[in-house]
Coordinates of C-alpha atoms in Angstrom, one line a residue:
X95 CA 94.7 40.2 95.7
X96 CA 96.8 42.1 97.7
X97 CA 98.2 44.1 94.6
X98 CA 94.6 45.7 93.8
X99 CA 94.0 46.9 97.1
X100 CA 97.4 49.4 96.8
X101 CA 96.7 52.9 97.8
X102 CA 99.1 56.2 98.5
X103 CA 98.4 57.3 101.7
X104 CA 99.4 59.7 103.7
X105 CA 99.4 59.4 107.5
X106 CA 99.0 61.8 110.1
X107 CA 99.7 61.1 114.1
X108 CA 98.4 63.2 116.5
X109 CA 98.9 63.0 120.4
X110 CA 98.1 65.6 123.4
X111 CA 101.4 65.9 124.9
X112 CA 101.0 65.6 129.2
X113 CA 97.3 64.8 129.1
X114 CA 97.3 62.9 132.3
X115 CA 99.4 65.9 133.7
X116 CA 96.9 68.0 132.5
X117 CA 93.9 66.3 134.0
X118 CA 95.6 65.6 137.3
X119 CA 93.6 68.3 139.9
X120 CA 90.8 69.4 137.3
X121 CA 87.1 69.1 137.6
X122 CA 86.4 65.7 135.8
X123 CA 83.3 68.3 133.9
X124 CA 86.2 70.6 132.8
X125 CA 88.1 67.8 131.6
X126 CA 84.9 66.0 129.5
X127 CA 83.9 69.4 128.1
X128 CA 88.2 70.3 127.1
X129 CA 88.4 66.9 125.5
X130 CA 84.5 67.0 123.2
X131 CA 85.5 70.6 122.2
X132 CA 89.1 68.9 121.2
X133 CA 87.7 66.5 119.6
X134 CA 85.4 68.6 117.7
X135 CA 87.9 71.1 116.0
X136 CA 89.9 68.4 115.2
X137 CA 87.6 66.5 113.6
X138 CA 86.1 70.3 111.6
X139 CA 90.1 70.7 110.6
X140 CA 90.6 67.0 109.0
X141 CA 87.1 67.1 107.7
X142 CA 87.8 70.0 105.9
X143 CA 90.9 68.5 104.4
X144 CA 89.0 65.0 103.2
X145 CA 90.1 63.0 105.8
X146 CA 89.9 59.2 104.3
X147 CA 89.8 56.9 107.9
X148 CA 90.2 58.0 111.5
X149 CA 90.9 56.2 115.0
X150 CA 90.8 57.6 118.3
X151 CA 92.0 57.2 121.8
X152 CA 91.8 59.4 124.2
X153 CA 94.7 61.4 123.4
X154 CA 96.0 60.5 120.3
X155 CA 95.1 59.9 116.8
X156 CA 95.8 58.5 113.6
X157 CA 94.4 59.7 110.2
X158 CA 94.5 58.5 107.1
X159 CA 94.3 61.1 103.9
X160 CA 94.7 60.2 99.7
X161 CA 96.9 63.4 99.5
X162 CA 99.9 64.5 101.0
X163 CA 99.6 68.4 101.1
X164 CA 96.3 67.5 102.6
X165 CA 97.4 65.8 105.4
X166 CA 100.1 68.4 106.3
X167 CA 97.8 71.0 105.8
X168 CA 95.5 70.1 108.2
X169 CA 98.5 69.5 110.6
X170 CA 99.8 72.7 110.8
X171 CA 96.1 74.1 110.7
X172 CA 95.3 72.0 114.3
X173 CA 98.7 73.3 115.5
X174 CA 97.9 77.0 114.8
X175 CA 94.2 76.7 116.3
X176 CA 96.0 75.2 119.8
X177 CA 96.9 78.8 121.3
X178 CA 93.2 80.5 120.6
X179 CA 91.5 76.9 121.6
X180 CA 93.1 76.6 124.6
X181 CA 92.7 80.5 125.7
X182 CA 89.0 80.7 124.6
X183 CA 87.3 77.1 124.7
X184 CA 89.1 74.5 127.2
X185 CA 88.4 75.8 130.7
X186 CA 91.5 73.6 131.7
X187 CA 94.5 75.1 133.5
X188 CA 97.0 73.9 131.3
X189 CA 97.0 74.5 127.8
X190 CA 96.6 71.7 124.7
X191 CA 100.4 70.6 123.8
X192 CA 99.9 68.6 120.6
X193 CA 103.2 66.4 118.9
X194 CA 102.4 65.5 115.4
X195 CA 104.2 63.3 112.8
X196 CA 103.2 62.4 109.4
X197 CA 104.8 60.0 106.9
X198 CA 103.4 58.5 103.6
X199 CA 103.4 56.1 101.1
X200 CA 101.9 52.7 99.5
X201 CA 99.6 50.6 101.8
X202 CA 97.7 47.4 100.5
X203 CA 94.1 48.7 102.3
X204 CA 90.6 49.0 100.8
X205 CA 87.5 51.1 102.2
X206 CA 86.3 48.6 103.8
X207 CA 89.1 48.0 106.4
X208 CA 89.0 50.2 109.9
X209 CA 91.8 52.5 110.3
X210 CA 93.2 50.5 113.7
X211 CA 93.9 47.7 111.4
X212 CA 96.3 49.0 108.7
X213 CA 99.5 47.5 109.7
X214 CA 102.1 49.1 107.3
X215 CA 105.7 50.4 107.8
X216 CA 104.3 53.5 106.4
X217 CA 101.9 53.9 109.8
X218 CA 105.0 53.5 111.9
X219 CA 106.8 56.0 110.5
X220 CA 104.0 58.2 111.5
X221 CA 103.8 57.6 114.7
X222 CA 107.0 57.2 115.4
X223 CA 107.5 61.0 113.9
X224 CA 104.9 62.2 116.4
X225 CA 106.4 60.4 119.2
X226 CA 109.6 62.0 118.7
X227 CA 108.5 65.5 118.0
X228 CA 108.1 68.2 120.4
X229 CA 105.1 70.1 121.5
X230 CA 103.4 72.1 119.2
X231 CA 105.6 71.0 116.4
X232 CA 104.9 68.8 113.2
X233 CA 107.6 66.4 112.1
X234 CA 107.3 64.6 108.3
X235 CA 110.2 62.7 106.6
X236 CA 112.1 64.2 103.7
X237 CA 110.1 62.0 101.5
X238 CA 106.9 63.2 102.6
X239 CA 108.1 66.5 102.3
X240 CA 109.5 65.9 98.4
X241 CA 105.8 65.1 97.5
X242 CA 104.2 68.3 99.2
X243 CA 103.4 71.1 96.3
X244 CA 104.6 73.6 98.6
X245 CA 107.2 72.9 102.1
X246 CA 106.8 76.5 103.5
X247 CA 108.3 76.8 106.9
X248 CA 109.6 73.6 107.3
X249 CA 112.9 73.1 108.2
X250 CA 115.5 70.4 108.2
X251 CA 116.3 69.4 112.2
X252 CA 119.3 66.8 111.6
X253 CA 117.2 64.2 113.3
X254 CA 116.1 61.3 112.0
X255 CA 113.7 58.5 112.5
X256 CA 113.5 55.3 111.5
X257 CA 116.2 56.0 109.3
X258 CA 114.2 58.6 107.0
X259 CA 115.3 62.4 107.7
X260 CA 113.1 64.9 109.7
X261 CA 111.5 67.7 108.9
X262 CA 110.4 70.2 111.6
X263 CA 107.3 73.0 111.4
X264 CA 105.5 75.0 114.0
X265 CA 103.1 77.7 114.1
X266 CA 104.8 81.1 114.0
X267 CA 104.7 82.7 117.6
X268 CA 102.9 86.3 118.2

């Protein structure tokens, strides 16, 4: 049974570095209307890349997409949006530092199943990738990054994470 629900994925973790730093002091309106506009572009950027599941908390996320160039792609996109969003939409005093981490591979999963309930090594990786990474910078594993059709920008940081080997991007400055 198990065998026919088999599905490449690709996984992306998201998570708003110092959120609760970031709230401490605001106006609790200024902090609802930061975090909906947030959510919104985020949710425009993996739409737009065929986002397959979603789950949410308050500062983090988790998708799931069928391709990995699509994932990545809307990575780097969300990263690059950061500077403008936080200048011209979140009122907040402290800008939106996002870490993101993507990994990929086979996970036994059908539609039917929420995205909080894949339990996979593959998921781990992930988030374990975002965890580790720096603000405003994308981390994948070298296998995620041998299945992209093009790896432009990223660089090889000599970390590694759960034993797979890191791959570093970030949105050019300027």
């Amino acid at each position: 049974m198990l065998d026919a629900s088999r599905l490449d994925l690709a996984f992306l973790s998201l998570d708003i570095a110092g959120s609760t730093v970031m709230k401490a002091g605001e106006d609790p309106f200024v902090i609802e209307h930061a975090f909906v506009e947030y959510r919104r572009l985020v949710e425009r950027i993996v739409g737009r890349h065929g986002v397959w599941k979603a789950a949410w908390t308050p500062d983090g996320q988790m998708f799931a997409f069928r391709s990995p160039d699509a994932a990545v792609r809307a990575a780097c996109e969300i990263l690059a949006a950061l500077p403008d969003f936080s200048r011209n939409v979140s009122k907040m005093k402290q800008p939106f530092r996002l870490r993101a981490g993507a990994h990929g591979g086979v996970v036994s999963t059908d539609e039917s199943t929420p995205m909080e309930q894949i339990s996979n090594e593959v998921v781990d990786v992930a988030g374990h990738m975002q965890k580790h990474a720096e603000p405003g910078e994308l981390w994948i594993s070298a296998e995620l990054k041998g299945r992209l059709a093009a790896a432009d920008g990223f660089a090889a940081n000599g970390r590694q994470v759960d034993g797979h080997d890191v791959w570093a991007w970030s949105p050019p400055q300027g």
